[in-house]
């Protein structure tokens, strides 16, 4: 999460934009709280709980935001056009859609290149999941104690956002030149998704390069995304 928040600031130094998929098996697992936390850590945060494809690419073209989408399970699985728009924003060279505008139906390009986080119950549709780094949330157990996040005091985190912004400005050239090593256990698409985050970790140095690879191997198991069938997952779990 920390690396992805920095990536949102360093977005134009990357060629791949991994979606942050915030998923849970049920409600009350903290997805919305996490999105609210991200609103103060990322640049030009644009929260949305419902959206159409037309609004999405026009908002990205106009505001160049960090798109934070909540409740996606209520509208995204049935919307093929919106999924196509979100898919197009994964690779900078392909991050555009073309639509006709005006009385004379003139063709116009709209950019779809922006950081995106999507929260939902269940899983993202397969093509989006393949372009994502998944954060799997769960309910807190009765005996687990955590410090509550005061939503009325999120402004206290603003200095962190400012420090990230300054760091990215100072390190932009290094981020552009880095070609970070990627663990062989990650398949090609997963390697693409993690590479910009590895570049940030390597630029930071210290313990971050090792921690970033450990996170990648933990969150992105070998073969993840190749078969999203729930029946196949169930059979595999029963076998184990």
mmCIF file of C-alpha atoms in Angstrom:
data_model
loop_
_atom_site.group_PDB
_atom_site.id
_atom_site.type_symbol
_atom_site.label_atom_id
_atom_site.label_comp_id
_atom_site.label_asym_id
_atom_site.label_seq_id
_atom_site.Cartn_x
_atom_site.Cartn_y
_atom_site.Cartn_z
ATOM 1 C CA UNK A 1 0.000 0.000 0.000
ATOM 2 C CA UNK A 2 2.834 2.393 0.838
ATOM 3 C CA UNK A 3 4.582 1.686 -2.464
ATOM 4 C CA UNK A 4 1.360 2.099 -4.449
ATOM 5 C CA UNK A 5 0.670 5.463 -2.780
ATOM 6 C CA UNK A 6 4.130 6.637 -3.864
ATOM 7 C CA UNK A 7 3.510 5.176 -7.334
ATOM 8 C CA UNK A 8 0.404 7.377 -7.641
ATOM 9 C CA UNK A 9 2.690 10.417 -7.239
ATOM 10 C CA UNK A 10 5.354 8.955 -9.561
ATOM 11 C CA UNK A 11 2.801 7.761 -12.106
ATOM 12 C CA UNK A 12 4.281 9.569 -15.095
ATOM 13 C CA UNK A 13 7.660 7.921 -14.449
ATOM 14 C CA UNK A 14 6.129 4.466 -15.110
ATOM 15 C CA UNK A 15 5.042 2.619 -18.234
ATOM 16 C CA UNK A 16 2.620 0.288 -16.417
ATOM 17 C CA UNK A 17 -0.118 1.362 -14.005
ATOM 18 C CA UNK A 18 -1.219 -1.536 -11.776
ATOM 19 C CA UNK A 19 -4.744 -1.243 -10.409
ATOM 20 C CA UNK A 20 -4.948 -1.543 -6.629
ATOM 21 C CA UNK A 21 -7.735 -4.108 -6.111
ATOM 22 C CA UNK A 22 -9.116 -3.914 -2.561
ATOM 23 C CA UNK A 23 -11.271 -7.021 -2.101
ATOM 24 C CA UNK A 24 -13.116 -8.807 0.673
ATOM 25 C CA UNK A 25 -15.430 -11.823 0.975
ATOM 26 C CA UNK A 26 -18.124 -9.808 2.794
ATOM 27 C CA UNK A 27 -19.007 -6.336 4.042
ATOM 28 C CA UNK A 28 -17.431 -4.536 7.052
ATOM 29 C CA UNK A 29 -13.863 -5.565 6.242
ATOM 30 C CA UNK A 30 -12.444 -2.033 6.004
ATOM 31 C CA UNK A 31 -12.390 -1.406 2.240
ATOM 32 C CA UNK A 32 -14.036 2.011 2.389
ATOM 33 C CA UNK A 33 -11.878 3.027 5.357
ATOM 34 C CA UNK A 34 -8.778 2.123 3.357
ATOM 35 C CA UNK A 35 -9.969 4.208 0.398
ATOM 36 C CA UNK A 36 -10.581 7.156 2.737
ATOM 37 C CA UNK A 37 -7.033 6.789 4.050
ATOM 38 C CA UNK A 38 -5.691 6.833 0.497
ATOM 39 C CA UNK A 39 -7.555 10.076 -0.295
ATOM 40 C CA UNK A 40 -5.044 12.029 1.804
ATOM 41 C CA UNK A 41 -1.940 10.152 0.618
ATOM 42 C CA UNK A 42 -2.361 10.257 -3.177
ATOM 43 C CA UNK A 43 -2.422 13.236 -5.585
ATOM 44 C CA UNK A 44 -5.724 14.666 -6.866
ATOM 45 C CA UNK A 45 -7.855 11.972 -5.236
ATOM 46 C CA UNK A 46 -11.208 11.452 -6.972
ATOM 47 C CA UNK A 47 -13.492 9.138 -4.934
ATOM 48 C CA UNK A 48 -16.512 7.600 -6.664
ATOM 49 C CA UNK A 49 -19.083 4.989 -5.634
ATOM 50 C CA UNK A 50 -20.621 4.594 -9.093
ATOM 51 C CA UNK A 51 -19.510 5.663 -12.557
ATOM 52 C CA UNK A 52 -20.126 5.185 -16.254
ATOM 53 C CA UNK A 53 -17.508 4.664 -18.933
ATOM 54 C CA UNK A 54 -18.192 8.118 -20.422
ATOM 55 C CA UNK A 55 -17.719 9.856 -17.074
ATOM 56 C CA UNK A 56 -14.565 7.829 -16.373
ATOM 57 C CA UNK A 57 -12.521 8.751 -19.429
ATOM 58 C CA UNK A 58 -13.764 12.350 -19.424
ATOM 59 C CA UNK A 59 -12.853 12.767 -15.741
ATOM 60 C CA UNK A 60 -9.391 11.309 -16.348
ATOM 61 C CA UNK A 61 -8.876 13.609 -19.346
ATOM 62 C CA UNK A 62 -10.006 16.673 -17.395
ATOM 63 C CA UNK A 63 -8.547 16.153 -13.915
ATOM 64 C CA UNK A 64 -5.709 13.563 -14.282
ATOM 65 C CA UNK A 65 -6.848 12.168 -10.912
ATOM 66 C CA UNK A 66 -6.056 9.210 -8.728
ATOM 67 C CA UNK A 67 -9.346 7.342 -9.190
ATOM 68 C CA UNK A 68 -10.655 5.690 -5.995
ATOM 69 C CA UNK A 69 -13.691 3.542 -6.814
ATOM 70 C CA UNK A 70 -15.837 2.041 -4.051
ATOM 71 C CA UNK A 71 -18.747 -0.439 -4.183
ATOM 72 C CA UNK A 72 -17.572 -1.677 -7.585
ATOM 73 C CA UNK A 73 -19.371 -5.015 -7.114
ATOM 74 C CA UNK A 74 -22.697 -3.174 -7.541
ATOM 75 C CA UNK A 75 -22.030 -1.980 -11.110
ATOM 76 C CA UNK A 76 -18.709 -3.107 -12.595
ATOM 77 C CA UNK A 77 -19.244 -6.852 -13.375
ATOM 78 C CA UNK A 78 -22.192 -6.105 -15.695
ATOM 79 C CA UNK A 79 -20.556 -3.170 -17.489
ATOM 80 C CA UNK A 80 -18.388 -4.431 -20.340
ATOM 81 C CA UNK A 81 -17.720 -0.959 -21.738
ATOM 82 C CA UNK A 82 -16.462 0.409 -18.398
ATOM 83 C CA UNK A 83 -14.210 -2.613 -17.937
ATOM 84 C CA UNK A 84 -12.714 -1.918 -21.362
ATOM 85 C CA UNK A 85 -11.987 1.697 -20.436
ATOM 86 C CA UNK A 86 -10.311 0.654 -17.171
ATOM 87 C CA UNK A 87 -8.332 -2.078 -18.939
ATOM 88 C CA UNK A 88 -7.010 0.412 -21.482
ATOM 89 C CA UNK A 89 -5.338 2.482 -18.751
ATOM 90 C CA UNK A 90 -2.940 -0.287 -17.720
ATOM 91 C CA UNK A 91 -0.184 0.462 -20.265
ATOM 92 C CA UNK A 92 0.792 4.056 -21.005
ATOM 93 C CA UNK A 93 1.234 3.458 -24.762
ATOM 94 C CA UNK A 94 -2.349 2.109 -25.050
ATOM 95 C CA UNK A 95 -4.066 4.322 -22.459
ATOM 96 C CA UNK A 96 -6.649 6.039 -24.625
ATOM 97 C CA UNK A 97 -10.101 5.535 -26.051
ATOM 98 C CA UNK A 98 -11.644 7.194 -29.103
ATOM 99 C CA UNK A 99 -15.151 8.645 -29.200
ATOM 100 C CA UNK A 100 -17.112 10.954 -31.489
ATOM 101 C CA UNK A 101 -18.018 14.384 -30.127
ATOM 102 C CA UNK A 102 -20.007 17.419 -31.235
ATOM 103 C CA UNK A 103 -22.707 17.939 -33.813
ATOM 104 C CA UNK A 104 -20.500 16.601 -36.604
ATOM 105 C CA UNK A 105 -19.441 13.471 -34.694
ATOM 106 C CA UNK A 106 -15.753 14.278 -34.938
ATOM 107 C CA UNK A 107 -13.458 11.544 -33.571
ATOM 108 C CA UNK A 108 -11.461 12.494 -30.475
ATOM 109 C CA UNK A 109 -8.970 10.689 -28.267
ATOM 110 C CA UNK A 110 -9.488 10.605 -24.482
ATOM 111 C CA UNK A 111 -6.641 9.570 -22.202
ATOM 112 C CA UNK A 112 -7.236 6.824 -19.619
ATOM 113 C CA UNK A 113 -3.750 6.940 -18.024
ATOM 114 C CA UNK A 114 -4.191 7.466 -14.273
ATOM 115 C CA UNK A 115 -3.667 5.592 -10.991
ATOM 116 C CA UNK A 116 -6.754 3.585 -10.021
ATOM 117 C CA UNK A 117 -7.847 1.784 -6.854
ATOM 118 C CA UNK A 118 -11.035 -0.296 -6.936
ATOM 119 C CA UNK A 119 -12.769 -1.724 -3.841
ATOM 120 C CA UNK A 120 -15.402 -4.441 -4.015
ATOM 121 C CA UNK A 121 -16.883 -7.529 -2.372
ATOM 122 C CA UNK A 122 -15.674 -10.580 -4.279
ATOM 123 C CA UNK A 123 -13.150 -10.440 -7.112
ATOM 124 C CA UNK A 124 -12.507 -8.131 -10.013
ATOM 125 C CA UNK A 125 -13.476 -9.445 -13.461
ATOM 126 C CA UNK A 126 -10.663 -11.551 -14.914
ATOM 127 C CA UNK A 127 -9.103 -9.015 -17.308
ATOM 128 C CA UNK A 128 -9.014 -6.324 -14.607
ATOM 129 C CA UNK A 129 -7.734 -8.745 -11.964
ATOM 130 C CA UNK A 130 -4.860 -9.641 -14.286
ATOM 131 C CA UNK A 131 -3.879 -5.953 -14.337
ATOM 132 C CA UNK A 132 -4.108 -5.571 -10.555
ATOM 133 C CA UNK A 133 -2.275 -5.984 -7.298
ATOM 134 C CA UNK A 134 -4.824 -7.405 -4.879
ATOM 135 C CA UNK A 135 -5.132 -6.366 -1.235
ATOM 136 C CA UNK A 136 -7.336 -9.002 0.414
ATOM 137 C CA UNK A 137 -9.225 -7.577 3.397
ATOM 138 C CA UNK A 138 -11.045 -9.516 6.117
ATOM 139 C CA UNK A 139 -13.037 -8.726 9.238
ATOM 140 C CA UNK A 140 -11.099 -8.123 12.411
ATOM 141 C CA UNK A 141 -11.357 -11.031 14.819
ATOM 142 C CA UNK A 142 -12.849 -10.288 18.293
ATOM 143 C CA UNK A 143 -9.474 -10.634 20.016
ATOM 144 C CA UNK A 144 -7.570 -8.511 17.528
ATOM 145 C CA UNK A 145 -6.953 -4.953 18.724
ATOM 146 C CA UNK A 146 -6.167 -2.066 16.401
ATOM 147 C CA UNK A 147 -5.979 1.678 16.813
ATOM 148 C CA UNK A 148 -9.099 3.229 15.319
ATOM 149 C CA UNK A 149 -8.664 5.533 12.369
ATOM 150 C CA UNK A 150 -10.166 8.936 13.172
ATOM 151 C CA UNK A 151 -11.738 10.026 9.896
ATOM 152 C CA UNK A 152 -12.107 13.575 11.232
ATOM 153 C CA UNK A 153 -8.305 13.783 11.665
ATOM 154 C CA UNK A 154 -7.097 12.474 8.327
ATOM 155 C CA UNK A 155 -5.737 15.948 7.619
ATOM 156 C CA UNK A 156 -2.923 15.172 10.057
ATOM 157 C CA UNK A 157 -1.503 12.847 7.379
ATOM 158 C CA UNK A 158 -1.212 15.642 4.814
ATOM 159 C CA UNK A 159 2.496 16.253 5.614
ATOM 160 C CA UNK A 160 3.216 12.656 4.548
ATOM 161 C CA UNK A 161 1.611 13.340 1.170
ATOM 162 C CA UNK A 162 3.738 16.479 0.800
ATOM 163 C CA UNK A 163 6.913 14.558 1.655
ATOM 164 C CA UNK A 164 6.075 11.873 -0.925
ATOM 165 C CA UNK A 165 5.515 14.564 -3.556
ATOM 166 C CA UNK A 166 8.867 16.188 -2.782
ATOM 167 C CA UNK A 167 10.689 12.832 -2.808
ATOM 168 C CA UNK A 168 9.224 11.922 -6.204
ATOM 169 C CA UNK A 169 10.360 15.240 -7.674
ATOM 170 C CA UNK A 170 13.884 14.654 -6.370
ATOM 171 C CA UNK A 171 14.063 11.007 -7.528
ATOM 172 C CA UNK A 172 12.146 11.183 -10.814
ATOM 173 C CA UNK A 173 15.204 10.779 -13.045
ATOM 174 C CA UNK A 174 16.374 7.783 -11.054
ATOM 175 C CA UNK A 175 12.925 6.170 -11.271
ATOM 176 C CA UNK A 176 12.979 6.641 -15.053
ATOM 177 C CA UNK A 177 16.373 4.944 -15.389
ATOM 178 C CA UNK A 178 15.934 2.024 -12.982
ATOM 179 C CA UNK A 179 15.355 -1.490 -14.318
ATOM 180 C CA UNK A 180 14.645 -3.368 -11.076
ATOM 181 C CA UNK A 181 15.163 -7.148 -10.879
ATOM 182 C CA UNK A 182 11.918 -9.132 -10.636
ATOM 183 C CA UNK A 183 11.538 -12.535 -8.887
ATOM 184 C CA UNK A 184 11.289 -15.355 -11.408
ATOM 185 C CA UNK A 185 8.241 -16.756 -9.580
ATOM 186 C CA UNK A 186 6.103 -13.856 -10.887
ATOM 187 C CA UNK A 187 4.464 -14.483 -14.257
ATOM 188 C CA UNK A 188 4.822 -11.883 -17.011
ATOM 189 C CA UNK A 189 1.770 -9.736 -16.201
ATOM 190 C CA UNK A 190 2.482 -9.843 -12.452
ATOM 191 C CA UNK A 191 6.082 -8.820 -13.152
ATOM 192 C CA UNK A 192 4.795 -5.863 -15.200
ATOM 193 C CA UNK A 193 2.463 -4.840 -12.379
ATOM 194 C CA UNK A 194 5.150 -4.951 -9.696
ATOM 195 C CA UNK A 195 8.064 -3.467 -11.641
ATOM 196 C CA UNK A 196 7.177 0.230 -11.008
ATOM 197 C CA UNK A 197 6.747 -0.531 -7.299
ATOM 198 C CA UNK A 198 10.093 -2.365 -7.204
ATOM 199 C CA UNK A 199 11.702 0.689 -8.811
ATOM 200 C CA UNK A 200 10.371 2.886 -6.000
ATOM 201 C CA UNK A 201 11.553 0.412 -3.348
ATOM 202 C CA UNK A 202 15.029 0.205 -4.902
ATOM 203 C CA UNK A 203 15.269 4.002 -5.059
ATOM 204 C CA UNK A 204 14.353 4.213 -1.367
ATOM 205 C CA UNK A 205 16.920 1.522 -0.480
ATOM 206 C CA UNK A 206 17.479 0.073 2.977
ATOM 207 C CA UNK A 207 15.055 -2.728 3.816
ATOM 208 C CA UNK A 208 12.540 -1.744 1.134
ATOM 209 C CA UNK A 209 13.911 -3.742 -1.825
ATOM 210 C CA UNK A 210 13.660 -7.002 0.157
ATOM 211 C CA UNK A 211 10.290 -6.096 1.686
ATOM 212 C CA UNK A 212 8.802 -5.232 -1.695
ATOM 213 C CA UNK A 213 9.805 -8.603 -3.200
ATOM 214 C CA UNK A 214 8.467 -10.422 -0.156
ATOM 215 C CA UNK A 215 5.151 -8.571 -0.509
ATOM 216 C CA UNK A 216 4.969 -9.412 -4.212
ATOM 217 C CA UNK A 217 5.528 -13.121 -3.630
ATOM 218 C CA UNK A 218 3.041 -13.153 -0.746
ATOM 219 C CA UNK A 219 0.246 -11.240 -2.505
ATOM 220 C CA UNK A 220 0.780 -12.599 -6.010
ATOM 221 C CA UNK A 221 1.057 -16.375 -5.733
ATOM 222 C CA UNK A 222 2.464 -18.240 -8.742
ATOM 223 C CA UNK A 223 -0.352 -18.875 -11.208
ATOM 224 C CA UNK A 224 -2.639 -16.238 -9.704
ATOM 225 C CA UNK A 225 -5.105 -14.868 -12.240
ATOM 226 C CA UNK A 226 -4.662 -17.749 -14.691
ATOM 227 C CA UNK A 227 -7.910 -19.427 -13.673
ATOM 228 C CA UNK A 228 -10.465 -17.403 -11.761
ATOM 229 C CA UNK A 229 -13.040 -20.214 -11.581
ATOM 230 C CA UNK A 230 -14.484 -20.467 -8.078
ATOM 231 C CA UNK A 231 -15.180 -24.154 -8.669
ATOM 232 C CA UNK A 232 -11.530 -24.757 -9.531
ATOM 233 C CA UNK A 233 -10.422 -22.858 -6.426
ATOM 234 C CA UNK A 234 -12.765 -24.902 -4.269
ATOM 235 C CA UNK A 235 -11.452 -28.211 -5.665
ATOM 236 C CA UNK A 236 -7.879 -27.052 -5.149
ATOM 237 C CA UNK A 237 -8.581 -26.054 -1.541
ATOM 238 C CA UNK A 238 -10.304 -29.359 -0.850
ATOM 239 C CA UNK A 239 -7.291 -31.216 -2.227
ATOM 240 C CA UNK A 240 -4.938 -29.244 0.028
#
